[in-house]
Amino acid sequence: MDPDVILTTSESERLHSARIIWLTTIKDGVKPHIVPVSYVFINSKIYVCTRDSTIKINNVLQNENAAIALENTHDVFILECKTRIIHQPFPENITNEFIDKLNWDISKNIVYNVLMELSPQHKIALDRKSTRLNSSHTDISRMPSSA
């Protein structure tokens, strides 16, 4: 994670407890490809286990940028990330977290054979108390009003 991206305790708890995130990758260099995925959150990184032949993997092989969003649209939380692909055998701490959180032993799965590691580079979150967007690394005042 970029050291300038600081997650609040609440944001970290949400990432640990949510079962699904929306993952956005870039298809053909221009089109967003958005899919719901199961994941784990360890040491400030997000891990998604998938097949090496999926559109999302093909996309990040062409463009390492991706974004994730939690499901609750009334409590906005988006992370823009850099990606890295990890092949089997997977690190034991990640495998154990998939077992603990999702009851899924990814170490014995031959179909879902890669991990996508997402390292947050930029955060956009809605401060529910003030209903203002908070961001790291971006001047939100420059965002179009329709954003």
PDB file of C-alpha atoms in Angstrom:
ATOM      1  CA  MET A   1       0.000   0.000   0.000  1.00  0.00           C
ATOM      2  CA  ASP A   2       1.159   3.490  -0.757  1.00  0.00           C
ATOM      3  CA  PRO A   3       2.236   5.003   2.593  1.00  0.00           C
ATOM      4  CA  ASP A   4       0.054   8.062   1.881  1.00  0.00           C
ATOM      5  CA  VAL A   5      -3.075   5.869   1.779  1.00  0.00           C
ATOM      6  CA  ILE A   6      -4.182   5.688   5.380  1.00  0.00           C
ATOM      7  CA  LEU A   7      -7.188   3.549   6.216  1.00  0.00           C
ATOM      8  CA  THR A   8      -9.298   4.378   9.228  1.00  0.00           C
ATOM      9  CA  THR A   9     -10.079   1.648  11.738  1.00  0.00           C
ATOM     10  CA  SER A  10     -13.623   1.523  10.367  1.00  0.00           C
ATOM     11  CA  GLU A  11     -12.395   1.149   6.772  1.00  0.00           C
ATOM     12  CA  SER A  12     -10.016  -1.670   7.743  1.00  0.00           C
ATOM     13  CA  GLU A  13     -12.793  -3.426   9.656  1.00  0.00           C
ATOM     14  CA  ARG A  14     -15.105  -3.138   6.645  1.00  0.00           C
ATOM     15  CA  LEU A  15     -12.445  -4.649   4.380  1.00  0.00           C
ATOM     16  CA  HIS A  16     -11.878  -7.507   6.825  1.00  0.00           C
ATOM     17  CA  SER A  17     -15.573  -8.299   7.282  1.00  0.00           C
ATOM     18  CA  ALA A  18     -17.172  -7.769   3.858  1.00  0.00           C
ATOM     19  CA  ARG A  19     -17.395 -10.911   1.748  1.00  0.00           C
ATOM     20  CA  ILE A  20     -17.734  -9.264  -1.668  1.00  0.00           C
ATOM     21  CA  ILE A  21     -16.079  -6.300  -3.356  1.00  0.00           C
ATOM     22  CA  TRP A  22     -16.671  -4.872  -6.815  1.00  0.00           C
ATOM     23  CA  LEU A  23     -13.468  -5.128  -8.836  1.00  0.00           C
ATOM     24  CA  THR A  24     -12.923  -2.866 -11.835  1.00  0.00           C
ATOM     25  CA  THR A  25     -10.197  -3.530 -14.387  1.00  0.00           C
ATOM     26  CA  ILE A  26      -9.585  -1.935 -17.789  1.00  0.00           C
ATOM     27  CA  LYS A  27     -10.487  -3.989 -20.869  1.00  0.00           C
ATOM     28  CA  ASP A  28      -8.840  -3.250 -24.209  1.00  0.00           C
ATOM     29  CA  GLY A  29      -7.195  -0.197 -22.675  1.00  0.00           C
ATOM     30  CA  VAL A  30     -10.410   1.831 -22.481  1.00  0.00           C
ATOM     31  CA  LYS A  31     -13.485  -0.062 -21.266  1.00  0.00           C
ATOM     32  CA  PRO A  32     -14.190  -0.716 -17.585  1.00  0.00           C
ATOM     33  CA  HIS A  33     -14.847  -4.347 -16.683  1.00  0.00           C
ATOM     34  CA  ILE A  34     -16.661  -4.601 -13.329  1.00  0.00           C
ATOM     35  CA  VAL A  35     -17.277  -7.852 -11.455  1.00  0.00           C
ATOM     36  CA  PRO A  36     -18.204  -8.857  -7.898  1.00  0.00           C
ATOM     37  CA  VAL A  37     -15.516 -11.026  -6.303  1.00  0.00           C
ATOM     38  CA  SER A  38     -14.766 -12.771  -3.017  1.00  0.00           C
ATOM     39  CA  TYR A  39     -11.508 -11.686  -1.444  1.00  0.00           C
ATOM     40  CA  VAL A  40      -9.372 -11.449   1.666  1.00  0.00           C
ATOM     41  CA  PHE A  41      -7.595  -8.437   3.149  1.00  0.00           C
ATOM     42  CA  ILE A  42      -4.159  -9.043   4.691  1.00  0.00           C
ATOM     43  CA  ASN A  43      -1.360  -6.622   5.592  1.00  0.00           C
ATOM     44  CA  SER A  44      -3.046  -3.714   3.793  1.00  0.00           C
ATOM     45  CA  LYS A  45      -3.448  -5.681   0.549  1.00  0.00           C
ATOM     46  CA  ILE A  46      -6.448  -7.310  -1.094  1.00  0.00           C
ATOM     47  CA  TYR A  47      -6.247 -10.795  -2.602  1.00  0.00           C
ATOM     48  CA  VAL A  48      -8.642 -12.282  -5.138  1.00  0.00           C
ATOM     49  CA  CYS A  49      -8.342 -15.935  -6.167  1.00  0.00           C
ATOM     50  CA  THR A  50      -9.405 -16.657  -9.746  1.00  0.00           C
ATOM     51  CA  ARG A  51      -8.620 -18.584 -12.924  1.00  0.00           C
ATOM     52  CA  ASP A  52      -5.689 -17.442 -15.022  1.00  0.00           C
ATOM     53  CA  SER A  53      -7.925 -17.325 -18.108  1.00  0.00           C
ATOM     54  CA  THR A  54     -10.454 -14.743 -16.836  1.00  0.00           C
ATOM     55  CA  ILE A  55     -11.088 -11.362 -18.389  1.00  0.00           C
ATOM     56  CA  LYS A  56      -9.938  -9.617 -15.197  1.00  0.00           C
ATOM     57  CA  ILE A  57      -6.556 -11.388 -15.287  1.00  0.00           C
ATOM     58  CA  ASN A  58      -6.110 -10.695 -18.995  1.00  0.00           C
ATOM     59  CA  ASN A  59      -6.937  -7.052 -18.288  1.00  0.00           C
ATOM     60  CA  VAL A  60      -4.387  -6.595 -15.490  1.00  0.00           C
ATOM     61  CA  LEU A  61      -1.711  -8.276 -17.585  1.00  0.00           C
ATOM     62  CA  GLN A  62      -2.239  -5.397 -20.038  1.00  0.00           C
ATOM     63  CA  ASN A  63      -2.846  -2.646 -17.461  1.00  0.00           C
ATOM     64  CA  GLU A  64      -1.867  -3.066 -13.809  1.00  0.00           C
ATOM     65  CA  ASN A  65      -4.375  -0.464 -12.607  1.00  0.00           C
ATOM     66  CA  ALA A  66      -7.604  -1.593 -10.954  1.00  0.00           C
ATOM     67  CA  ALA A  67     -10.139  -0.322  -8.432  1.00  0.00           C
ATOM     68  CA  ILE A  68     -12.284  -1.927  -5.772  1.00  0.00           C
ATOM     69  CA  ALA A  69     -15.460  -0.707  -4.136  1.00  0.00           C
ATOM     70  CA  LEU A  70     -17.401  -2.086  -1.220  1.00  0.00           C
ATOM     71  CA  GLU A  71     -21.053  -2.923  -1.824  1.00  0.00           C
ATOM     72  CA  ASN A  72     -22.708  -0.283   0.381  1.00  0.00           C
ATOM     73  CA  THR A  73     -23.427   2.725  -1.852  1.00  0.00           C
ATOM     74  CA  HIS A  74     -24.551   4.763   1.168  1.00  0.00           C
ATOM     75  CA  ASP A  75     -21.091   4.447   2.700  1.00  0.00           C
ATOM     76  CA  VAL A  76     -18.755   5.026  -0.257  1.00  0.00           C
ATOM     77  CA  PHE A  77     -15.347   3.390  -0.069  1.00  0.00           C
ATOM     78  CA  ILE A  78     -13.180   2.999  -3.178  1.00  0.00           C
ATOM     79  CA  LEU A  79      -9.530   2.060  -3.496  1.00  0.00           C
ATOM     80  CA  GLU A  80      -7.527   2.538  -6.669  1.00  0.00           C
ATOM     81  CA  CYS A  81      -4.837  -0.128  -6.762  1.00  0.00           C
ATOM     82  CA  LYS A  82      -1.814  -1.525  -8.552  1.00  0.00           C
ATOM     83  CA  THR A  83      -2.036  -5.245  -9.253  1.00  0.00           C
ATOM     84  CA  ARG A  84       0.354  -8.162  -9.222  1.00  0.00           C
ATOM     85  CA  ILE A  85      -0.339 -11.793 -10.178  1.00  0.00           C
ATOM     86  CA  ILE A  86       0.776 -14.574  -7.814  1.00  0.00           C
ATOM     87  CA  HIS A  87       0.955 -18.162  -9.079  1.00  0.00           C
ATOM     88  CA  GLN A  88       0.660 -21.343  -7.045  1.00  0.00           C
ATOM     89  CA  PRO A  89       1.871 -22.365  -4.556  1.00  0.00           C
ATOM     90  CA  PHE A  90       0.224 -19.522  -2.669  1.00  0.00           C
ATOM     91  CA  PRO A  91       1.672 -18.056   0.531  1.00  0.00           C
ATOM     92  CA  GLU A  92       0.390 -19.941   3.565  1.00  0.00           C
ATOM     93  CA  ASN A  93      -0.922 -16.844   5.380  1.00  0.00           C
ATOM     94  CA  ILE A  94      -3.117 -15.973   2.393  1.00  0.00           C
ATOM     95  CA  THR A  95      -4.365 -19.545   2.017  1.00  0.00           C
ATOM     96  CA  ASN A  96      -5.214 -19.633   5.729  1.00  0.00           C
ATOM     97  CA  GLU A  97      -7.138 -16.370   5.506  1.00  0.00           C
ATOM     98  CA  PHE A  98      -9.251 -17.728   2.616  1.00  0.00           C
ATOM     99  CA  ILE A  99     -10.028 -20.789   4.756  1.00  0.00           C
ATOM    100  CA  ASP A 100     -10.873 -18.707   7.837  1.00  0.00           C
ATOM    101  CA  LYS A 101     -12.970 -16.068   6.088  1.00  0.00           C
ATOM    102  CA  LEU A 102     -14.561 -17.937   3.184  1.00  0.00           C
ATOM    103  CA  ASN A 103     -14.148 -21.623   4.120  1.00  0.00           C
ATOM    104  CA  TRP A 104     -12.253 -22.054   0.848  1.00  0.00           C
ATOM    105  CA  ASP A 105      -8.946 -23.904   0.626  1.00  0.00           C
ATOM    106  CA  ILE A 106      -7.411 -22.249  -2.421  1.00  0.00           C
ATOM    107  CA  SER A 107      -4.213 -24.316  -2.072  1.00  0.00           C
ATOM    108  CA  LYS A 108      -6.016 -27.439  -3.325  1.00  0.00           C
ATOM    109  CA  ASN A 109      -7.838 -25.803  -6.199  1.00  0.00           C
ATOM    110  CA  ILE A 110      -6.512 -26.468  -9.693  1.00  0.00           C
ATOM    111  CA  VAL A 111      -9.166 -24.381 -11.486  1.00  0.00           C
ATOM    112  CA  TYR A 112      -8.746 -21.169  -9.474  1.00  0.00           C
ATOM    113  CA  ASN A 113      -5.004 -21.106  -9.952  1.00  0.00           C
ATOM    114  CA  VAL A 114      -3.847 -17.491  -9.510  1.00  0.00           C
ATOM    115  CA  LEU A 115      -4.115 -14.721  -6.953  1.00  0.00           C
ATOM    116  CA  MET A 116      -4.544 -11.110  -7.886  1.00  0.00           C
ATOM    117  CA  GLU A 117      -2.824  -8.936  -5.298  1.00  0.00           C
ATOM    118  CA  LEU A 118      -4.172  -5.382  -5.120  1.00  0.00           C
ATOM    119  CA  SER A 119      -2.041  -2.730  -3.436  1.00  0.00           C
ATOM    120  CA  PRO A 120      -4.015   0.453  -2.674  1.00  0.00           C
ATOM    121  CA  GLN A 121      -2.566   3.642  -4.167  1.00  0.00           C
ATOM    122  CA  HIS A 122      -5.458   6.060  -3.679  1.00  0.00           C
ATOM    123  CA  LYS A 123      -8.538   6.147  -1.475  1.00  0.00           C
ATOM    124  CA  ILE A 124     -11.916   7.798  -1.973  1.00  0.00           C
ATOM    125  CA  ALA A 125     -14.308   7.563   0.970  1.00  0.00           C
ATOM    126  CA  LEU A 126     -17.479   9.319   2.028  1.00  0.00           C
ATOM    127  CA  ASP A 127     -17.259  10.861   5.460  1.00  0.00           C
ATOM    128  CA  ARG A 128     -20.734  10.014   6.756  1.00  0.00           C
ATOM    129  CA  LYS A 129     -20.597  12.703   9.432  1.00  0.00           C
ATOM    130  CA  SER A 130     -20.004  15.565   7.027  1.00  0.00           C
ATOM    131  CA  THR A 131     -21.210  13.851   3.816  1.00  0.00           C
ATOM    132  CA  ARG A 132     -18.010  15.029   2.135  1.00  0.00           C
ATOM    133  CA  LEU A 133     -15.677  12.905   0.094  1.00  0.00           C
ATOM    134  CA  ASN A 134     -12.229  12.384   1.562  1.00  0.00           C
ATOM    135  CA  SER A 135      -9.426  11.431  -0.731  1.00  0.00           C
ATOM    136  CA  SER A 136      -5.730  10.739  -0.650  1.00  0.00           C
ATOM    137  CA  HIS A 137      -3.604  11.646  -3.698  1.00  0.00           C
ATOM    138  CA  THR A 138      -6.369  13.460  -5.580  1.00  0.00           C
ATOM    139  CA  ASP A 139      -7.826  16.958  -5.436  1.00  0.00           C
ATOM    140  CA  ILE A 140     -11.536  16.090  -5.185  1.00  0.00           C
ATOM    141  CA  SER A 141     -12.488  19.701  -6.000  1.00  0.00           C
ATOM    142  CA  ARG A 142     -11.339  19.023  -9.563  1.00  0.00           C
ATOM    143  CA  MET A 143     -13.683  16.098 -10.029  1.00  0.00           C
ATOM    144  CA  PRO A 144     -16.716  16.785 -12.261  1.00  0.00           C
ATOM    145  CA  SER A 145     -19.923  17.251 -10.317  1.00  0.00           C
ATOM    146  CA  SER A 146     -21.401  14.171 -11.997  1.00  0.00           C
ATOM    147  CA  ALA A 147     -18.610  11.956 -10.624  1.00  0.00           C
TER     148      ALA A 147
END
